[in-house]
Amino acid sequence: MNTLLARAEHDKLTRVLGALPPSMADMPADVLRHLRLAVEERNSTHHRIALSGLARLTSWLPDLIVCWLVRWRLTPRVTARTITWLPSERVVALARRLPAGLIAEIAGWLDVRAARDLIRQLPQEQVVEIADALRARGDVMTLGGFVALVPDAVISAMAERIPDEGELLRIVYYMDAPERVDHIIRQLPPERVHRALMLLSDSDSRPLWPALLALVSHAGPTLQRELGELAAQQGEDVLNAIIQVAYEDQLWQDLLPVVGNLAPALQQRIVNLDSLLSPDVLRDIIAATGALDLWPVMLEVASAMDPHGRDLLAEVVAELPREMLEHIMNGAMLRPAWPLICDLLLRIPQRHDEARALLMHRCRELDETTVESLAKKWRDSGLGDLALSAA
Amino acid sequence: MDDIEEALLHLATVLRRPVVSLRPFAQMPADQLQQLTRQVDAACRHDADELAVELRRILPWPWSRRLRQSRGDGR
């Protein structure tokens, strides 16, 4: 589950429904989004006859008079619900005559489909002005939904007008289409991305760190690798800050897939960071790895740990329940992580028999060559004979 | 029908969605699901009422009278 995406959706739903029941905090983002859209769709059905009548009435009136009504008589909610009954060309013609501030107010009530049509047909300069008005209102959630719909040129123009990286991050955090994050980051000048990452070295910007991690976690593998390298160039403090925020805010399920996509040299730096070498942190990472079933990737990453880190990791592995140990052993089958597994087991002799039994059980499903290779690795690492005859 | 199923059915009725599309909410404790349903219902009713008030201010009299008579879904 993407925790940060779910948190952003939780915030949006809270805005619609008020404080949510506590168990909603564990709901996946898509479930929360489904509920939010269902509530919006339900609301869009209210007073349809009156709204469609109002739309019919306005179709007989000239644009100037309708604009006067929108400015002085209709509320933003009534306007937003009425325009869904009007042809999009008429809505665009009216929008061209309205001030950006008023459209920004209406946008907060607007159905996504109506907003998409409108944004596609409005001149880019006006879309940018509306975005400015939404910013001035501090409505980052509506703006986040808005960003997902606008063309690239508008995004570039908007980014130029937002000098503060923190504000930019908050907007991206609430974006309705996180799959577009990758593309949007590429529209930004590299120095903006660089400056955003620099926020990680400023403890005053701590509230923004989750938004920054959200941005990285929504990026594609190639961009994640580039952003990882950029973060690493800022020094150990930045990397330690990332670990700190992931631990304090329980964001491992967002961060671990990112770590799995980084270059091996950077992975090696990360697994040996001081902030990572704590039993509590390692326990959380193991729990998140289990939840995401990321064992093959994470074992490969952990293979770069130095002896002190391995001691701590072995300490945590020693406490794990049998089924978790089984998952780790199975994960090691898929990647060349056996040297790490054997090394960890050497540090926890109390779990040798259990690990051997698990491995022998698994060996029944493997071909002879693989079994022999595993037995050799087991023996060579000093763990003794795997007693293959029993398998 | 147990409490969860009942609350889920109520939520589906409020949202006018099939129960199956709301199945992930069945993992919530029954009291919290009931609370959520009440919140959704209250939010939707509030929206309908506010919209009615806003519409009454501007609609011609016969429509305004019909609005006053309509409830909730405001057809």
Coordinates of C-alpha atoms in Angstrom, one line a residue:
Chain A
M1 CA 0.0 0.0 0.0
N2 CA 1.2 3.5 -0.8
T3 CA 0.9 5.2 2.6
L4 CA 1.5 8.7 1.4
L5 CA -1.1 8.4 -1.4
A6 CA -3.6 7.1 1.1
R7 CA -2.8 10.0 3.5
A8 CA -3.4 12.5 0.8
E9 CA -6.7 10.8 -0.1
H10 CA -7.6 10.7 3.6
D11 CA -7.1 14.5 3.8
K12 CA -9.3 15.1 0.8
L13 CA -12.1 12.9 2.2
T14 CA -11.8 14.6 5.6
R15 CA -12.4 17.9 3.8
V16 CA -15.7 16.4 2.4
L17 CA -16.9 14.4 5.5
G18 CA -15.1 15.9 8.5
A19 CA -13.0 13.8 10.9
L20 CA -13.1 10.2 9.8
P21 CA -13.5 7.1 11.9
P22 CA -10.0 5.9 13.1
S23 CA -10.0 2.7 11.1
M24 CA -10.2 4.7 7.9
A25 CA -6.5 5.6 8.5
D26 CA -5.5 2.1 7.3
M27 CA -7.6 2.2 4.1
P28 CA -5.8 2.0 0.8
A29 CA -5.9 5.2 -1.4
D30 CA -8.1 3.7 -4.1
V31 CA -10.8 2.8 -1.6
L32 CA -10.8 6.3 -0.1
R33 CA -10.8 7.8 -3.5
H34 CA -13.8 5.6 -4.5
L35 CA -15.7 6.8 -1.5
R36 CA -14.9 10.5 -2.2
L37 CA -15.9 10.3 -5.8
A38 CA -19.1 8.4 -4.8
V39 CA -20.0 11.2 -2.4
E40 CA -19.3 13.8 -5.1
E41 CA -21.3 11.9 -7.6
R42 CA -24.2 11.6 -5.2
N43 CA -24.1 15.4 -4.5
S44 CA -24.0 16.1 -8.2
T45 CA -27.5 14.5 -8.5
H46 CA -29.1 17.0 -6.1
H47 CA -31.9 19.2 -7.5
R48 CA -31.3 18.1 -11.0
I49 CA -34.6 19.4 -12.3
A50 CA -34.0 22.9 -10.9
L51 CA -30.4 23.0 -12.1
S52 CA -31.2 21.8 -15.6
G53 CA -34.1 24.4 -15.7
L54 CA -31.6 27.1 -14.7
A55 CA -29.3 25.9 -17.4
R56 CA -32.1 26.0 -20.0
L57 CA -33.0 29.5 -18.8
T58 CA -29.4 30.7 -19.2
S59 CA -29.2 29.3 -22.7
W60 CA -31.7 31.9 -23.7
L61 CA -29.7 34.8 -22.2
P62 CA -26.7 36.5 -23.7
D63 CA -23.3 35.8 -22.3
L64 CA -23.0 39.2 -20.6
I65 CA -26.2 38.7 -18.6
V66 CA -25.3 35.2 -17.6
C67 CA -21.9 36.4 -16.4
W68 CA -23.6 39.2 -14.4
L69 CA -25.8 36.5 -12.8
V70 CA -22.7 34.3 -12.1
R71 CA -20.9 37.2 -10.5
W72 CA -23.7 38.7 -8.5
R73 CA -26.5 36.3 -8.1
L74 CA -25.4 32.6 -8.4
T75 CA -23.3 31.0 -5.7
P76 CA -20.1 29.0 -6.8
R77 CA -21.9 25.8 -6.0
V78 CA -25.0 26.6 -8.0
T79 CA -22.8 27.7 -10.9
A80 CA -20.6 24.6 -10.8
R81 CA -23.6 22.3 -10.8
T82 CA -25.4 24.3 -13.5
I83 CA -22.6 24.3 -16.0
T84 CA -22.6 20.5 -16.2
W85 CA -26.0 20.9 -18.0
L86 CA -24.5 23.4 -20.5
P87 CA -22.6 22.6 -23.7
S88 CA -18.9 23.0 -23.1
E89 CA -18.5 25.7 -25.8
R90 CA -21.0 27.9 -23.9
V91 CA -19.2 27.3 -20.6
V92 CA -15.9 28.2 -22.2
A93 CA -17.4 31.4 -23.7
L94 CA -18.7 32.4 -20.3
A95 CA -15.5 31.5 -18.5
R96 CA -13.5 33.8 -20.8
R97 CA -15.6 36.7 -19.5
L98 CA -15.2 35.8 -15.8
P99 CA -12.4 36.8 -13.4
A100 CA -9.9 34.1 -12.5
G101 CA -10.7 34.5 -8.8
L102 CA -14.3 33.6 -9.3
I103 CA -13.5 30.6 -11.5
A104 CA -11.2 29.4 -8.8
E105 CA -14.1 29.6 -6.3
I106 CA -16.3 27.7 -8.7
A107 CA -13.5 25.1 -9.4
G108 CA -13.8 23.9 -5.8
W109 CA -17.3 22.6 -6.5
L110 CA -16.7 21.5 -10.1
D111 CA -17.1 17.9 -11.3
V112 CA -13.7 16.6 -12.6
R113 CA -15.2 15.8 -16.0
A114 CA -16.6 19.3 -16.4
A115 CA -13.2 20.7 -15.2
R116 CA -11.3 18.6 -17.8
D117 CA -13.5 19.9 -20.7
L118 CA -13.2 23.5 -19.5
I119 CA -9.4 23.4 -19.0
R120 CA -8.8 21.9 -22.4
Q121 CA -10.7 24.7 -24.2
L122 CA -9.6 27.7 -22.1
P123 CA -6.6 29.8 -23.2
Q124 CA -3.5 28.7 -21.4
E125 CA -2.9 32.2 -19.9
Q126 CA -6.4 32.1 -18.3
V127 CA -5.7 28.6 -16.9
V128 CA -2.5 29.8 -15.3
E129 CA -4.4 32.8 -13.8
I130 CA -7.0 30.4 -12.3
A131 CA -4.2 28.4 -10.8
D132 CA -2.7 31.6 -9.3
A133 CA -6.1 32.4 -7.8
L134 CA -6.4 28.9 -6.4
R135 CA -2.9 29.4 -4.9
A136 CA -4.0 32.7 -3.4
R137 CA -6.9 31.0 -1.8
G138 CA -4.5 28.3 -0.4
D139 CA -6.7 25.6 -2.0
V140 CA -3.9 23.1 -2.7
M141 CA -6.3 20.2 -2.8
T142 CA -8.3 21.6 -5.7
L143 CA -5.1 22.8 -7.3
G144 CA -3.7 19.2 -7.0
G145 CA -6.7 17.9 -8.9
F146 CA -6.4 20.7 -11.4
V147 CA -2.7 20.0 -12.1
A148 CA -3.5 16.5 -13.2
L149 CA -5.7 17.9 -16.0
V150 CA -3.6 20.8 -17.4
P151 CA -1.3 20.6 -20.4
D152 CA 2.5 20.6 -20.0
A153 CA 2.9 24.2 -21.1
V154 CA 0.6 25.3 -18.3
I155 CA 2.5 23.2 -15.7
S156 CA 5.8 24.9 -16.8
A157 CA 4.2 28.3 -16.6
M158 CA 2.7 27.5 -13.2
A159 CA 6.0 26.2 -11.8
E160 CA 7.7 29.5 -12.9
R161 CA 5.1 31.5 -10.9
I162 CA 5.5 29.4 -7.8
P163 CA 8.9 30.4 -6.4
D164 CA 8.6 28.4 -3.2
E165 CA 9.5 24.7 -3.5
G166 CA 7.5 23.9 -0.4
E167 CA 4.3 25.1 -2.1
L168 CA 5.1 23.2 -5.2
L169 CA 5.5 20.0 -3.2
R170 CA 2.2 20.5 -1.4
I171 CA 0.4 20.8 -4.7
V172 CA 2.1 17.6 -6.1
Y173 CA 1.3 15.8 -2.9
Y174 CA -2.5 16.3 -3.5
M175 CA -2.3 15.6 -7.2
D176 CA -5.2 13.4 -8.4
A177 CA -3.1 11.5 -10.9
P178 CA 0.1 10.4 -9.2
E179 CA 1.1 8.5 -12.3
R180 CA 1.7 11.9 -13.9
V181 CA 4.2 12.9 -11.3
D182 CA 7.1 11.5 -13.3
H183 CA 6.1 13.5 -16.4
I184 CA 5.5 16.7 -14.3
I185 CA 8.9 16.5 -12.6
R186 CA 10.5 16.3 -16.0
Q187 CA 8.8 19.6 -16.9
L188 CA 10.5 21.4 -14.1
P189 CA 13.9 22.9 -14.4
P190 CA 16.5 20.6 -12.8
E191 CA 17.5 23.4 -10.3
R192 CA 14.0 23.4 -8.9
V193 CA 14.1 19.7 -8.2
H194 CA 17.5 20.2 -6.7
R195 CA 16.3 22.9 -4.4
A196 CA 13.3 20.8 -3.4
L197 CA 15.6 18.0 -2.3
M198 CA 17.7 20.5 -0.4
L199 CA 14.6 21.0 1.9
L200 CA 15.7 17.6 3.4
S201 CA 18.7 19.3 4.9
D202 CA 16.6 21.9 6.6
S203 CA 14.9 20.7 9.8
D204 CA 12.5 23.7 9.7
S205 CA 11.1 22.1 6.5
R206 CA 10.3 18.8 8.4
P207 CA 6.5 19.1 7.7
L208 CA 7.3 19.0 4.0
W209 CA 9.5 15.9 4.0
P210 CA 6.6 13.4 3.6
A211 CA 5.4 15.4 0.5
L212 CA 8.9 15.2 -0.9
L213 CA 9.0 11.5 -0.3
A214 CA 5.6 11.2 -1.9
L215 CA 7.0 12.9 -5.0
V216 CA 9.9 10.5 -5.1
S217 CA 7.7 7.4 -4.5
H218 CA 5.3 8.4 -7.3
A219 CA 8.2 8.8 -9.8
G220 CA 9.1 6.1 -12.3
P221 CA 12.2 3.8 -11.6
T222 CA 14.6 5.9 -13.8
L223 CA 13.6 9.2 -12.2
Q224 CA 13.7 7.6 -8.8
R225 CA 17.3 6.6 -9.5
E226 CA 18.2 10.1 -10.6
L227 CA 16.5 11.7 -7.6
G228 CA 18.2 9.3 -5.4
E229 CA 21.6 10.3 -6.8
L230 CA 20.7 13.9 -6.4
A231 CA 19.7 13.4 -2.8
A232 CA 22.9 11.5 -2.1
Q233 CA 25.0 14.3 -3.5
Q234 CA 23.6 16.5 -0.8
G235 CA 25.4 14.4 1.8
E236 CA 24.7 12.0 4.6
D237 CA 22.5 14.4 6.4
V238 CA 19.9 14.3 3.7
L239 CA 19.9 10.6 3.5
N240 CA 19.7 10.3 7.3
A241 CA 16.7 12.8 7.1
I242 CA 15.0 10.5 4.6
I243 CA 15.4 7.5 7.0
Q244 CA 14.3 9.6 9.9
V245 CA 11.0 10.7 8.3
A246 CA 10.3 7.2 7.0
Y247 CA 10.8 5.8 10.5
E248 CA 8.9 8.5 12.3
D249 CA 6.0 8.7 9.9
Q250 CA 6.0 4.9 9.1
L251 CA 6.6 5.4 5.4
W252 CA 8.7 2.3 4.7
Q253 CA 6.1 0.9 2.4
D254 CA 6.6 4.0 0.2
L255 CA 10.3 4.2 0.6
L256 CA 11.5 0.6 0.2
P257 CA 10.4 0.1 -3.4
V258 CA 12.4 3.4 -4.1
V259 CA 15.5 2.0 -2.4
G260 CA 15.1 -1.2 -4.5
N261 CA 15.3 1.0 -7.7
L262 CA 18.5 2.9 -6.7
A263 CA 22.0 2.3 -8.1
P264 CA 23.9 -0.4 -6.1
A265 CA 26.5 2.0 -4.9
L266 CA 23.9 4.2 -3.4
Q267 CA 22.1 1.3 -1.9
Q268 CA 25.3 0.4 -0.2
R269 CA 25.6 3.9 1.3
I270 CA 22.0 3.8 2.5
V271 CA 22.2 0.4 4.2
N272 CA 25.2 1.5 6.2
L273 CA 23.8 4.9 7.3
D274 CA 23.9 5.5 11.1
S275 CA 20.2 6.3 11.2
L276 CA 19.4 2.9 9.7
L277 CA 21.5 0.9 12.1
S278 CA 19.0 0.6 15.0
P279 CA 17.0 -2.5 15.9
D280 CA 13.7 -0.5 16.0
V281 CA 14.3 0.9 12.5
L282 CA 15.3 -2.6 11.1
R283 CA 12.2 -4.2 12.7
D284 CA 10.0 -1.7 10.9
I285 CA 11.8 -2.2 7.7
I286 CA 11.5 -6.0 8.0
A287 CA 7.7 -5.7 8.7
A288 CA 7.2 -3.4 5.6
T289 CA 9.3 -5.8 3.5
G290 CA 7.1 -8.6 4.6
A291 CA 3.9 -6.6 3.9
L292 CA 5.1 -5.7 0.4
D293 CA 6.7 -9.1 -0.2
L294 CA 9.9 -7.4 -1.3
W295 CA 12.3 -10.0 0.2
P296 CA 14.2 -10.8 -3.0
V297 CA 15.0 -7.1 -3.6
M298 CA 15.6 -6.1 0.0
L299 CA 17.9 -9.1 0.7
E300 CA 20.0 -8.0 -2.3
V301 CA 20.1 -4.5 -0.9
A302 CA 21.0 -5.7 2.6
S303 CA 23.9 -7.8 1.2
A304 CA 25.8 -4.5 1.1
M305 CA 25.6 -4.1 4.9
D306 CA 28.9 -4.0 6.8
P307 CA 29.5 -6.4 9.7
H308 CA 28.1 -4.1 12.4
G309 CA 24.9 -3.7 10.4
R310 CA 24.7 -7.5 9.9
D311 CA 25.1 -8.0 13.7
L312 CA 22.1 -5.8 14.3
L313 CA 20.1 -7.3 11.5
A314 CA 20.8 -10.8 12.8
E315 CA 19.6 -9.7 16.2
V316 CA 16.3 -8.6 14.7
V317 CA 16.0 -11.7 12.5
A318 CA 16.6 -13.9 15.6
E319 CA 13.3 -12.6 17.0
L320 CA 11.2 -13.1 13.9
P321 CA 8.4 -15.7 13.8
R322 CA 8.9 -18.9 11.8
E323 CA 6.7 -17.8 8.9
M324 CA 8.7 -14.6 8.5
L325 CA 11.9 -16.6 8.5
E326 CA 10.4 -18.9 5.8
H327 CA 9.6 -15.8 3.7
I328 CA 13.2 -14.6 4.0
M329 CA 14.5 -18.1 3.0
N330 CA 12.1 -18.1 0.0
G331 CA 13.2 -14.6 -1.0
A332 CA 16.8 -15.7 -1.0
M333 CA 15.9 -18.4 -3.5
L334 CA 15.1 -15.8 -6.1
R335 CA 18.2 -13.6 -5.9
P336 CA 21.8 -14.3 -5.1
A337 CA 21.3 -13.4 -1.4
W338 CA 22.6 -16.7 0.1
P339 CA 25.9 -15.3 1.3
L340 CA 23.9 -12.8 3.4
I341 CA 21.5 -15.4 4.7
C342 CA 24.3 -17.8 5.7
D343 CA 26.2 -14.9 7.3
L344 CA 23.1 -13.9 9.3
L345 CA 22.5 -17.5 10.4
L346 CA 26.1 -17.9 11.5
R347 CA 25.4 -15.0 14.0
I348 CA 22.2 -16.6 15.3
P349 CA 23.0 -20.3 16.0
Q350 CA 19.8 -20.7 17.9
R351 CA 17.9 -20.6 14.6
H352 CA 20.1 -23.0 12.6
D353 CA 17.9 -26.0 13.0
E354 CA 14.7 -24.2 12.1
A355 CA 16.3 -22.6 9.0
R356 CA 17.8 -25.9 7.9
A357 CA 14.4 -27.6 8.3
L358 CA 12.7 -24.8 6.2
L359 CA 15.4 -25.0 3.5
M360 CA 15.2 -28.8 3.4
H361 CA 11.4 -28.6 3.0
R362 CA 11.8 -26.2 0.2
C363 CA 14.5 -28.3 -1.5
R364 CA 11.8 -31.0 -2.2
E365 CA 10.4 -28.6 -4.9
L366 CA 13.8 -27.8 -6.4
D367 CA 15.8 -29.6 -9.1
E368 CA 18.8 -31.6 -8.2
T369 CA 21.4 -29.1 -9.5
T370 CA 19.9 -26.2 -7.5
V371 CA 19.7 -28.3 -4.3
E372 CA 23.4 -29.3 -4.7
S373 CA 24.4 -25.7 -5.2
L374 CA 22.5 -24.6 -2.1
A375 CA 23.9 -27.4 0.0
K376 CA 27.4 -26.4 -1.1
K377 CA 26.8 -22.7 -0.2
W378 CA 25.4 -23.9 3.1
R379 CA 28.4 -26.1 3.8
D380 CA 31.0 -23.6 2.6
S381 CA 29.7 -20.9 4.8
G382 CA 30.3 -23.1 7.8
L383 CA 26.7 -24.0 8.6
G384 CA 27.4 -27.7 8.3
D385 CA 25.7 -30.4 6.3
L386 CA 22.3 -29.8 4.9
A387 CA 21.5 -33.6 5.2
L388 CA 20.2 -33.7 1.7
S389 CA 19.4 -37.4 2.0
A390 CA 16.5 -36.4 4.2
A391 CA 15.2 -34.1 1.6
Chain B
M1 CA -27.9 -10.0 8.6
D2 CA -25.0 -9.0 10.9
D3 CA -24.2 -5.4 11.9
I4 CA -21.5 -5.0 9.3
E5 CA -23.7 -6.2 6.4
E6 CA -26.5 -3.9 7.6
A7 CA -24.1 -0.9 7.9
L8 CA -22.7 -1.7 4.4
L9 CA -26.2 -1.9 2.9
H10 CA -27.0 1.4 4.5
L11 CA -23.9 3.0 3.1
A12 CA -24.7 1.6 -0.4
T13 CA -28.2 3.0 -0.1
V14 CA -26.9 6.4 0.9
L15 CA -24.4 6.5 -1.9
R16 CA -26.6 4.7 -4.4
R17 CA -23.8 2.3 -5.2
P18 CA -23.9 -1.5 -5.4
V19 CA -22.8 -3.1 -2.1
V20 CA -20.1 -5.1 -3.9
S21 CA -18.3 -1.8 -4.8
L22 CA -18.1 -0.9 -1.1
R23 CA -17.0 -4.3 0.1
P24 CA -13.5 -3.0 1.3
F25 CA -15.3 -1.1 4.0
A26 CA -16.6 -4.3 5.5
Q27 CA -13.2 -4.7 7.3
M28 CA -14.0 -1.7 9.5
P29 CA -15.5 -2.2 12.9
A30 CA -19.3 -2.1 12.7
D31 CA -19.7 1.0 14.9
Q32 CA -17.1 2.9 12.8
L33 CA -18.8 1.9 9.6
Q34 CA -22.1 3.1 11.0
Q35 CA -20.4 6.4 12.0
L36 CA -19.0 6.7 8.5
T37 CA -22.4 6.1 6.9
R38 CA -24.0 8.7 9.2
Q39 CA -21.2 11.2 8.1
V40 CA -21.8 10.5 4.4
D41 CA -25.5 10.8 4.8
A42 CA -25.2 14.0 6.8
A43 CA -22.7 15.5 4.2
C44 CA -25.0 14.6 1.3
R45 CA -28.1 16.0 3.0
H46 CA -26.2 19.1 4.0
D47 CA -25.2 19.6 0.4
A48 CA -28.7 19.1 -0.8
D49 CA -30.1 21.6 1.8
E50 CA -27.5 24.2 1.1
L51 CA -28.0 23.9 -2.6
A52 CA -31.8 24.3 -2.2
V53 CA -31.3 27.4 -0.1
E54 CA -28.9 28.9 -2.7
L55 CA -31.3 28.0 -5.6
R56 CA -34.3 29.4 -3.8
R57 CA -32.6 32.8 -3.7
I58 CA -32.5 33.0 -7.5
L59 CA -35.1 30.8 -9.0
P60 CA -38.5 32.2 -10.2
W61 CA -41.3 31.6 -7.7
P62 CA -43.0 28.4 -9.1
W63 CA -39.6 26.6 -9.2
S64 CA -38.7 27.9 -5.8
R65 CA -41.9 26.5 -4.4
R66 CA -41.2 23.1 -5.9
L67 CA -37.7 23.2 -4.4
R68 CA -39.1 23.9 -1.0
Q69 CA -41.3 20.9 -1.3
S70 CA -38.5 18.6 -2.4
R71 CA -36.2 16.8 0.0
G72 CA -32.8 15.1 0.1
D73 CA -32.2 14.1 -3.5
G74 CA -34.2 17.2 -4.6
R75 CA -35.6 15.9 -7.8

